[in-house]
Coordinates of C-alpha atoms in Angstrom, one line a residue:
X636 CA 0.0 0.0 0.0
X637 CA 1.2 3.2 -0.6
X638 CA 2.6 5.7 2.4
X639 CA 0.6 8.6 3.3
X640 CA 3.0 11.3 3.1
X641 CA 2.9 13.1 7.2
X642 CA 2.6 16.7 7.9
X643 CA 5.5 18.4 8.9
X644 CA 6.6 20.2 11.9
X645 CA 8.2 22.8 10.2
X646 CA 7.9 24.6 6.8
X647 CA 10.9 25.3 4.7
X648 CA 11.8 25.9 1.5
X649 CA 14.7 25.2 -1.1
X650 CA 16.2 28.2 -1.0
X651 CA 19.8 29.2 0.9
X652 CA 19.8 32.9 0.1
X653 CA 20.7 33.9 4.1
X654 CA 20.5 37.9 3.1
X655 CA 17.1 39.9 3.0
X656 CA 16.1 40.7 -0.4
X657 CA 14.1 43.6 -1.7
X658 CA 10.5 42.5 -2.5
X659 CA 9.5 42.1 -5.5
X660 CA 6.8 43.9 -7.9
X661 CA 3.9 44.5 -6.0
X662 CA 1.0 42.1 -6.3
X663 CA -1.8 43.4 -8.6
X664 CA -5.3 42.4 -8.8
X665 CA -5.8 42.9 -4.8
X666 CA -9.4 42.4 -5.0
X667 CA -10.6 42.7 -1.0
X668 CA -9.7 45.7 1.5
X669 CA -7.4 45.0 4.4
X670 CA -8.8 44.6 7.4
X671 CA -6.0 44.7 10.0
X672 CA -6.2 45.8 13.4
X673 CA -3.6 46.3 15.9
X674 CA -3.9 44.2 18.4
X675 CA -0.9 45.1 20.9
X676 CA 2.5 46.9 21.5
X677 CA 4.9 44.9 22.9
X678 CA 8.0 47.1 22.2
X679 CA 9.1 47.2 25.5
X680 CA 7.7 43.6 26.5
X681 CA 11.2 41.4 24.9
X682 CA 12.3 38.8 27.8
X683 CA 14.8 36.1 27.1
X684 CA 14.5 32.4 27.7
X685 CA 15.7 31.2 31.0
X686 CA 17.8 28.7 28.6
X687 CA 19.4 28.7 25.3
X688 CA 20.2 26.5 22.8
X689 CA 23.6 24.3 23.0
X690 CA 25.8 23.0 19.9
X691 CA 27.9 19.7 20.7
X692 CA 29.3 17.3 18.1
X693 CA 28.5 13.4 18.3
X694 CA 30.1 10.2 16.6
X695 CA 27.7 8.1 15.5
X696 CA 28.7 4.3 15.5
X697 CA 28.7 3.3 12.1
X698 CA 26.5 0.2 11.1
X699 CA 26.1 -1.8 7.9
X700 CA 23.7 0.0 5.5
X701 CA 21.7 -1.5 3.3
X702 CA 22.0 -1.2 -0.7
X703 CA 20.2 1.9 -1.8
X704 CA 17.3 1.0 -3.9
X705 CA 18.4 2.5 -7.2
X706 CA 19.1 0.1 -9.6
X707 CA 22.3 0.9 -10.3
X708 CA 25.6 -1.1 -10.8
X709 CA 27.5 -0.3 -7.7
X710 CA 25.8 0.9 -4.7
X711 CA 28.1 4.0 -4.9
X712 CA 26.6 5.3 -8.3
X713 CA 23.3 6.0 -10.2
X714 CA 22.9 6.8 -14.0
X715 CA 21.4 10.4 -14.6
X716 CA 19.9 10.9 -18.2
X717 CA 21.6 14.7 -18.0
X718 CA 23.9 16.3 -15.5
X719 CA 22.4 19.0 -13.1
X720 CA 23.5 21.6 -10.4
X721 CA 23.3 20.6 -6.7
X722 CA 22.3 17.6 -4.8
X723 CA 19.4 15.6 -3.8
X724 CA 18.8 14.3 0.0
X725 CA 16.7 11.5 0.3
X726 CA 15.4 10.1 3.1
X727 CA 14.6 6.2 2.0
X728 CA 12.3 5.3 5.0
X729 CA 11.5 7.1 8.1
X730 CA 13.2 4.8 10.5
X731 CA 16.5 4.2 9.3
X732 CA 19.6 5.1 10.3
X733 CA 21.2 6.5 6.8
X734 CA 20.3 9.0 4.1
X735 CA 21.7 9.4 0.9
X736 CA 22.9 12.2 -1.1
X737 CA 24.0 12.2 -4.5
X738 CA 25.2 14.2 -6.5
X739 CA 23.2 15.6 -9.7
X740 CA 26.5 16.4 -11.9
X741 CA 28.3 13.2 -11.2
X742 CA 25.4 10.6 -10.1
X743 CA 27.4 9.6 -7.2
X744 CA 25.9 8.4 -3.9
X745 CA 27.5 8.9 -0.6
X746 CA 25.7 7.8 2.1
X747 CA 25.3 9.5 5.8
X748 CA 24.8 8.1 9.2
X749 CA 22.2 9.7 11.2
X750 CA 20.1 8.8 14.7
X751 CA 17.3 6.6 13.9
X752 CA 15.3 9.2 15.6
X753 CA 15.8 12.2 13.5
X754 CA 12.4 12.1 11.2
X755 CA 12.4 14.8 9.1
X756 CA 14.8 17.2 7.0
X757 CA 15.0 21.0 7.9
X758 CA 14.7 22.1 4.7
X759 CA 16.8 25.1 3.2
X760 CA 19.6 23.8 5.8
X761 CA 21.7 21.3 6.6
X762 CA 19.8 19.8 9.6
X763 CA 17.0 16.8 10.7
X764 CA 15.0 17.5 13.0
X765 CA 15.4 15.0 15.7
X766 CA 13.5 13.6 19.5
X767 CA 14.7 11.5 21.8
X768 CA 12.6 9.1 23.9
X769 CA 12.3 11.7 26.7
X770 CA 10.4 13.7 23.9
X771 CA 13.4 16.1 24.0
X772 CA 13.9 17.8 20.5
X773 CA 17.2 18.8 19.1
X774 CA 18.5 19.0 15.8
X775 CA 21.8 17.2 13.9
X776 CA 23.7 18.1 11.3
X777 CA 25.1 14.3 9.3
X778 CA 27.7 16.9 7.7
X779 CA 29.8 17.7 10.6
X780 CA 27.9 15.4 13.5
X781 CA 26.9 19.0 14.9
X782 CA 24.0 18.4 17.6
X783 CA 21.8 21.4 18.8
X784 CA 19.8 20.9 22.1
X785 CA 16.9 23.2 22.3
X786 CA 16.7 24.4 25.6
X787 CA 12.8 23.1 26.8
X788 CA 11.1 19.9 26.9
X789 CA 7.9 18.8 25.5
X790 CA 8.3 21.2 22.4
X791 CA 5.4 20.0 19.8
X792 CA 6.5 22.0 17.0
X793 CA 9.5 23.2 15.2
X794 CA 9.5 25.8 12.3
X795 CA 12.5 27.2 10.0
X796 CA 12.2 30.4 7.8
X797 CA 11.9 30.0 4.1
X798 CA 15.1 31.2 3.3
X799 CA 16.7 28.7 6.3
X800 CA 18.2 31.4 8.2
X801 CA 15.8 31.5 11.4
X802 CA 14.4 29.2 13.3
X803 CA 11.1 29.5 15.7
X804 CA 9.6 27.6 18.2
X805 CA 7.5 28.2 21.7
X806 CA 8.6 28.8 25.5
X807 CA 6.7 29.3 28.5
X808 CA 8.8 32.0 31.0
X809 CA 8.5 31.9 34.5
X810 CA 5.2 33.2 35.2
X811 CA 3.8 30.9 32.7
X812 CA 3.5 33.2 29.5
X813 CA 3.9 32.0 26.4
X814 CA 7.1 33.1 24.1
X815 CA 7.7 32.3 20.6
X816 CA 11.7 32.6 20.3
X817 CA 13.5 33.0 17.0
X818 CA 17.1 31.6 16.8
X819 CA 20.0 32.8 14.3
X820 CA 20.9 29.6 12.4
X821 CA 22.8 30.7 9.4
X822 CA 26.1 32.1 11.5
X823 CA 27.0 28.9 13.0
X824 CA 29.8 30.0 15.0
X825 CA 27.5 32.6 16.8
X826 CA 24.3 30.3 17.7
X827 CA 23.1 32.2 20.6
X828 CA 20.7 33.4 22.8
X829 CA 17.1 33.3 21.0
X830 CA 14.8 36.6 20.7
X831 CA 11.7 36.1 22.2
X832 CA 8.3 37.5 22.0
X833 CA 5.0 37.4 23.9
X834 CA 2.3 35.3 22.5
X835 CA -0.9 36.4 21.2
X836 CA -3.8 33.8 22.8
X837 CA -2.9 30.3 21.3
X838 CA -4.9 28.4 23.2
X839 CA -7.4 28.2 19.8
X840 CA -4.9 28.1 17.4
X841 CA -5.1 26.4 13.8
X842 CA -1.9 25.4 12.9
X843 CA 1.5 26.2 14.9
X844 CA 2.8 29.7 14.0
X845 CA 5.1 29.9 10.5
X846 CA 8.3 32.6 10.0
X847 CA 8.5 34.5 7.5
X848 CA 12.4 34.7 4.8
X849 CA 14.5 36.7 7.2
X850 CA 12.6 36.0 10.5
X851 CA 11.1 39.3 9.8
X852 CA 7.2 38.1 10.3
X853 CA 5.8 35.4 12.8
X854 CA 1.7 34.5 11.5
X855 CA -0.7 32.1 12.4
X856 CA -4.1 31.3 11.7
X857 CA -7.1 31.2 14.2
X858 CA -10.5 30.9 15.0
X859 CA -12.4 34.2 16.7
X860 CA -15.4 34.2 17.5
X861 CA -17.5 33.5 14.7
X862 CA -14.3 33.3 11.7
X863 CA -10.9 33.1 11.4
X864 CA -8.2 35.7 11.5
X865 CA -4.3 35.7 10.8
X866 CA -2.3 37.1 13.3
X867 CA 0.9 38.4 12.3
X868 CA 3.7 39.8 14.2
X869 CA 5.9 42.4 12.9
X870 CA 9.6 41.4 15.1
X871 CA 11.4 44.4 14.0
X872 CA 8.6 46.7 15.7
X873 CA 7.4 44.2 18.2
X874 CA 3.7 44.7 17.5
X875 CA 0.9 42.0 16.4
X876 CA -1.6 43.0 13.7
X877 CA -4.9 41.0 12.7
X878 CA -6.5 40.3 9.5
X879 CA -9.7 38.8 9.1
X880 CA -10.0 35.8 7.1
X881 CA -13.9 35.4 5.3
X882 CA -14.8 32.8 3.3
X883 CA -13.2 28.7 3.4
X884 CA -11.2 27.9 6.2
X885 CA -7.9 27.9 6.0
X886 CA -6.0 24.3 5.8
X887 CA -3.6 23.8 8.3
X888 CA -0.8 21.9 6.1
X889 CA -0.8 24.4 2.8
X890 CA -0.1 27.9 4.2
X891 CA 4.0 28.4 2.4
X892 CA 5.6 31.9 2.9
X893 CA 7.5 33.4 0.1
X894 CA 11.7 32.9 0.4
X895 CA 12.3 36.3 0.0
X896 CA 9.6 38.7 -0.1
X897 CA 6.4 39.4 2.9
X898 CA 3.8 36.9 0.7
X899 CA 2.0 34.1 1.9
X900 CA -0.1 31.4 -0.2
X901 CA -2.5 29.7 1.6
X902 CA -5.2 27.4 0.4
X903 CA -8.8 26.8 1.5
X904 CA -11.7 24.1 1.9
X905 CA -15.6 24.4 2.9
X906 CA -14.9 20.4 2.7
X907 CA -15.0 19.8 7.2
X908 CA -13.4 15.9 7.0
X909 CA -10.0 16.0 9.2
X910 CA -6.7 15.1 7.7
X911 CA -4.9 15.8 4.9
X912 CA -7.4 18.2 2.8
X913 CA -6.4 19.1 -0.6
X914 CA -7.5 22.9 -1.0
X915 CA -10.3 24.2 -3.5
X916 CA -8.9 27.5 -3.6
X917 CA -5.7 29.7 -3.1
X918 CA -5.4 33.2 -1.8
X919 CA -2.4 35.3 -1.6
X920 CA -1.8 38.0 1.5
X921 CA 0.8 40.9 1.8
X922 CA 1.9 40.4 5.2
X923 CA 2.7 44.7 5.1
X924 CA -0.1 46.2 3.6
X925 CA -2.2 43.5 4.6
X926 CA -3.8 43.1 1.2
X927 CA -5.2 39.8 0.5
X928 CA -6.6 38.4 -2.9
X929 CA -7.8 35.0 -4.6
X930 CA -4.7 33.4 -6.6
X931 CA -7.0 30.7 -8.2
X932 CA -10.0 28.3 -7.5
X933 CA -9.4 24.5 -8.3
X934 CA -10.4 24.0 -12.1
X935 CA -10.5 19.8 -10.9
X936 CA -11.7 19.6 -8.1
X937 CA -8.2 20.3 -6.0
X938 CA -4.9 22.3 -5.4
X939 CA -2.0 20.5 -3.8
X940 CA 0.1 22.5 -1.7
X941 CA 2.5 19.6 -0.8
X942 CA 3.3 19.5 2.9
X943 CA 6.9 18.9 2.5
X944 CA 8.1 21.3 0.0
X945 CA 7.9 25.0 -0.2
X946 CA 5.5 25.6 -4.0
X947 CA 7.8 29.0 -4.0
X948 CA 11.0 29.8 -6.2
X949 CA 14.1 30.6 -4.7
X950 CA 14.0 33.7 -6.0
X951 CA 10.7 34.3 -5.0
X952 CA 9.4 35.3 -8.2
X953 CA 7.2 32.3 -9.3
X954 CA 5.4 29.1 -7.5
X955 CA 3.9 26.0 -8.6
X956 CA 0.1 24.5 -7.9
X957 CA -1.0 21.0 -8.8
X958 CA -4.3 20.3 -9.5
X959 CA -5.0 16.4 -10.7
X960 CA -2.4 15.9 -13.3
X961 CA -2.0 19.3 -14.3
X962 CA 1.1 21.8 -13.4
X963 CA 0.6 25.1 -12.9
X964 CA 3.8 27.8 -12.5
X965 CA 2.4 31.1 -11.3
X966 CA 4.3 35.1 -11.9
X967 CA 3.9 36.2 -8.4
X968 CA 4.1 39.9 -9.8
X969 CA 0.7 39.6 -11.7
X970 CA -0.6 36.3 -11.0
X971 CA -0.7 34.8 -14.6
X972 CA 0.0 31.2 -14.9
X973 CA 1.0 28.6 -17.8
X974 CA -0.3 25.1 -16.7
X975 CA 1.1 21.9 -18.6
X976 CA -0.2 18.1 -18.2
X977 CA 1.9 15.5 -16.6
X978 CA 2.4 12.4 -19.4
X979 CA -0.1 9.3 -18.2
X980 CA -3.4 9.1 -16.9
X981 CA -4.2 9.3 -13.1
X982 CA -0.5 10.2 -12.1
X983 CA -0.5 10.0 -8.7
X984 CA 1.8 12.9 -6.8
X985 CA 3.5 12.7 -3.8
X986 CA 5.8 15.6 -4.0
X987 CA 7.6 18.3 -6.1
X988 CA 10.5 20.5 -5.1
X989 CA 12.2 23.7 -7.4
X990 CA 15.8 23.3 -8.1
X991 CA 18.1 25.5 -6.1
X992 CA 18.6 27.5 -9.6
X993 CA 14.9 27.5 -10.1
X994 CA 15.5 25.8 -13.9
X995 CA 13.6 22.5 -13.0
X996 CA 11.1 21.4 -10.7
X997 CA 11.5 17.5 -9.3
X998 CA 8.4 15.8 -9.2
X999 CA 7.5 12.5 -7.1
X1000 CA 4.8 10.1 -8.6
X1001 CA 4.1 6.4 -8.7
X1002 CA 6.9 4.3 -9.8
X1003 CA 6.2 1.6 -12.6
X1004 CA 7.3 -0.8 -10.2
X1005 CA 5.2 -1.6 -7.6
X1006 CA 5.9 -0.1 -4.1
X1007 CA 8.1 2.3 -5.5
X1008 CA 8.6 5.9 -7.1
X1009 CA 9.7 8.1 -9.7
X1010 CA 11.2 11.4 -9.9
X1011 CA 10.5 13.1 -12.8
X1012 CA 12.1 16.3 -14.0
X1013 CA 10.1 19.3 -15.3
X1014 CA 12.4 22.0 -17.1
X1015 CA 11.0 25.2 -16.5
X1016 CA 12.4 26.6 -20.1
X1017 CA 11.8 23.6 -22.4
X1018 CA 8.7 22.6 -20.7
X1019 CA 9.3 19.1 -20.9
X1020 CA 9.5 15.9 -18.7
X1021 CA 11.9 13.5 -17.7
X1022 CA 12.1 10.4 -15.3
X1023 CA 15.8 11.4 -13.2
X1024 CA 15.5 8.0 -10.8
X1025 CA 12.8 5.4 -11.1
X1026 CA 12.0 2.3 -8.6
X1027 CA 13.2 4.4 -5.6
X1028 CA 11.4 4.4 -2.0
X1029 CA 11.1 8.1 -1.1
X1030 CA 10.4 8.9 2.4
X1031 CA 11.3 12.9 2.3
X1032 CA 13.6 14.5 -0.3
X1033 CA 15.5 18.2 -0.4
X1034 CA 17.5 19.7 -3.8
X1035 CA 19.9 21.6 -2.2
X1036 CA 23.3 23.1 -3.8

C-alpha cells in the first residue's frame, strides 16, 4: 500500500539565500480591502529564555547500510539521463539510520549516518530535526555530526524560515506566559541566545505559528469568535496585527511563505473531513499592507500545496500548484499562470521541489514498479518531462546546492 505522506513540523523551502532581499513587484489584482487591526505593542515587553540552545558534536557508531534501492551497478553510483546543479537528499524510510545524497552532476551516492530518531529534513539547511525518547527535541547536522539541544522539553512544534536562516519555536517563561523565540541559524559560530516575543492567545490556534524569509514576520491562523483571523507579528517593531479571514477555512498543512519577499499562499476548503485536505482554492496575502486576494479556484476539483516542499521559487518570483495531473507555474508579480499536463493518466503525486537555480522542478509520482517511485524532472524553459530516478522508495527529499 502506498505511504501517506505526514505533515510536517516545520515549513521550509529550497532556497539558501541567508540575506534579505528587496520584495519584488507589488502584487496586482488585490481584489478585498485590508482589514487589520492592531492588536498590541509589545515594544518594550522582549524577555529572554531562561535557557538557550547548545551546539555539541556526536560520533555516531557506524553500522552496515543497506544497498540503496536505485538500480544501479555499484551501490556507490546512479545513472542520470543529464547532469544538473546541486544535490538531492533522500530520506529512503523514516526509521533508518542512513540518508543518501547524490550528486546531480556526477550521479554519485554517498551515504550519511544519522540517529534513527531524526524524522524529518530541515529544509533550506543542513539539519534533521530530531526527538529522543524523553520527547526532548534537538536538531543534527550528518555533515559535521553537529548536535543542537533546544533548551525546553515537551516542544510540539518546530519551524524554520523559508530562506533557512531563522528558526522558531514556543517557550513558556517563568510566570507561565507563552514566548515564541527566534534563533539565528545561518552564523553557526555565533548560535546564541534566542529573541523572544510574547504570544498572542494560542490556546485556539489552527496550525502552529510559521516565520517569514528573514525572520522578519511570525503569522498564524485562528479561530475568533465567529471566523478566522491571521495574526501576524511584525519582530522588527514588536507589535501584532490581525486580519480577518472570510470565506473557506484555512487548511492547516498548505499555508507556504515566500523565500524572499512578505507573501504568503494559503489554500482553503468548505470540505470539514479532518486530515490531509487538498484545498479548493488559493489566496495570496501581503503580510505589510495586509492586502489579500484570490490566486486561483481549483479547475478539478483540488490544489496540492505539498506539505513537504515550499511551491515557492528561490527567487521568490514564481510558484507551482497541482491540481489532478495538471502543473501550474504562477508570476507572483501579476498572478498569470502557464499550466502543462503530466504524461499518463491518473498520475499520482506525492511531492515536487524547485531546483536550487529555479531551472527544473522534481516531481514524485508512482513508480512503474510496484511499491516504489519516480522522480520526474520538469524544465521550466523547455517545458518538458523527464524520469531522473525510477524504482526508488522516497520517504522525504530536499535539492539543495
Amino acid at each position: 500500500m502506498k505511504k501517506i505522506l505526514l505533515i510536517l513540523l516545520f515549513a521550509g523551502s529550497i532556497a539558501n539565500a541567508c540575506q534579505a532581499v528587496e520584495s519584488a513587484n507589488s502584487l496586482k489584482q488585490f481584489t478585498e480591502e485590508p482589514q487589520i487591526v492592531v492588536t498590541a505593542d509589545i515594544s518594550n515587553e522582549e524577555s529572554q529564555p531562561t535557557s538557550i540552545p547548545t551546539k555539541r558534536s556526536t560520533q555516531l557508531a557506524t553500522s552496515p547500510i543497506s544497498p540503496t534501492a536505485i538500480s544501479t551497478p555499484t551501490n556507490n553510483l546512479v545513472t542520470l539521463p543529464l547532469k544538473l546543479e546541486g544535490k538531492l537528499w533522500i530520506l529512503h524510510n523514516q526509521g533508518d539510520n542512513y540518508l543518501e545524497v547524490i550528486n546531480l552532476a556526477t550521479g554519485t551516492i554517498e551515504k550519511k549516518n544519522k540517529p534513527r530518531e531524526c524524522f524529518n529534513f530541515l529544509f533550506s539547511t543542513s539539519f534533521l530535526l530530531c526527538s529522543d525518547e524523553a520527547n526532548q527535541v534537538y536538531l543534527f547536522d550528518p555533515i559535521r555530526n553537529d548536535v543542537i539541544d533546544l533548551p525546553v522539553q515537551g516542544i510540539s512544534w518546530v519551524r524554520v524560515s523559508p530562506d533557512g536562516c531563522h528558526l522558531l519555536y514556543k517557550d513558556v517563561d517563568n510566570v507561565g506566559q507563552m514566548r515564541l523565540n527566534i534563533v539565528e541559524l545561518c552564523n553557526n559560530e555565533n548560535f546564541g541566545t534566542p529573541i523572544s516575543h510574547e504570544a498572542p492567545d494560542m490556546q485556539r490556534e489552527l496550525q502552529p505559528p510559521l516565520l517569514s524569509a528573514n525572520g522578519n514576520f511570525i503569522t498564524h491562523f485562528r479561530w475568533l469568535d465567529d471566523h478566522y483571523i491571521l495574526d501576524i507579528l511584525d519582530t522588527s517593531a514588536n507589535e501584532w496585527r490581525r486580519i480577518d479571514i472570510l470565506g473557506p477555512r484555512p487548511l492547516i498543512d498548505q499555508i507556504k511563505h515566500s523565500p524572499t519577499d512578505s507573501l504568503l499562499l494559503y489554500g482553503t476548503s468548505d470540505n470539514e473531513f479532518p486530515g490531509i485536505i487538498p484545498a479548493t482554492s488559493v489566496y495570496i496575502v501581503d503580510l505589510v499592507t495586509g492586502q489579500k486576494t484570490l490566486v486561483a479556484n481549483a479547475p478539478s476539483e483540488s490544489f496540492k500545496l505539498f506539505p513537504q516542499n515550499n511551491i515557492w521559487s528561490p527567487d521568490g518570483s514564481r510558484f507551482f500548484l497541482f491540481s489532478e495531473n495538471e502543473l501550474c507555474i504562477f508570476s507572483t508579480s501579476n498572478l498569470e499562470r502557464d499550466c502543462f499536463q503530466l504524461p499518463g493518466e491518473d498520475t499520482n503525486i506525492y511531492g515536487a521541489i524547485w531546483s536550487p537555480n529555479g531551472e527544473e522542478i522534481l516531481i514524485q509520482i508512482d513508480g512503474v514498479s510496484k511499491g516504489k517511485d519516480d522522480l520526474m524532472l520538469f524544465n521550466v524553459q523547455e517545458h518538458d518531462f523527464t524520469i531522473l530516478i525510477a524504482g526508488i522508495e522516497v520517504s522525504l527529499f530536499d535539492w539543495r546546492p
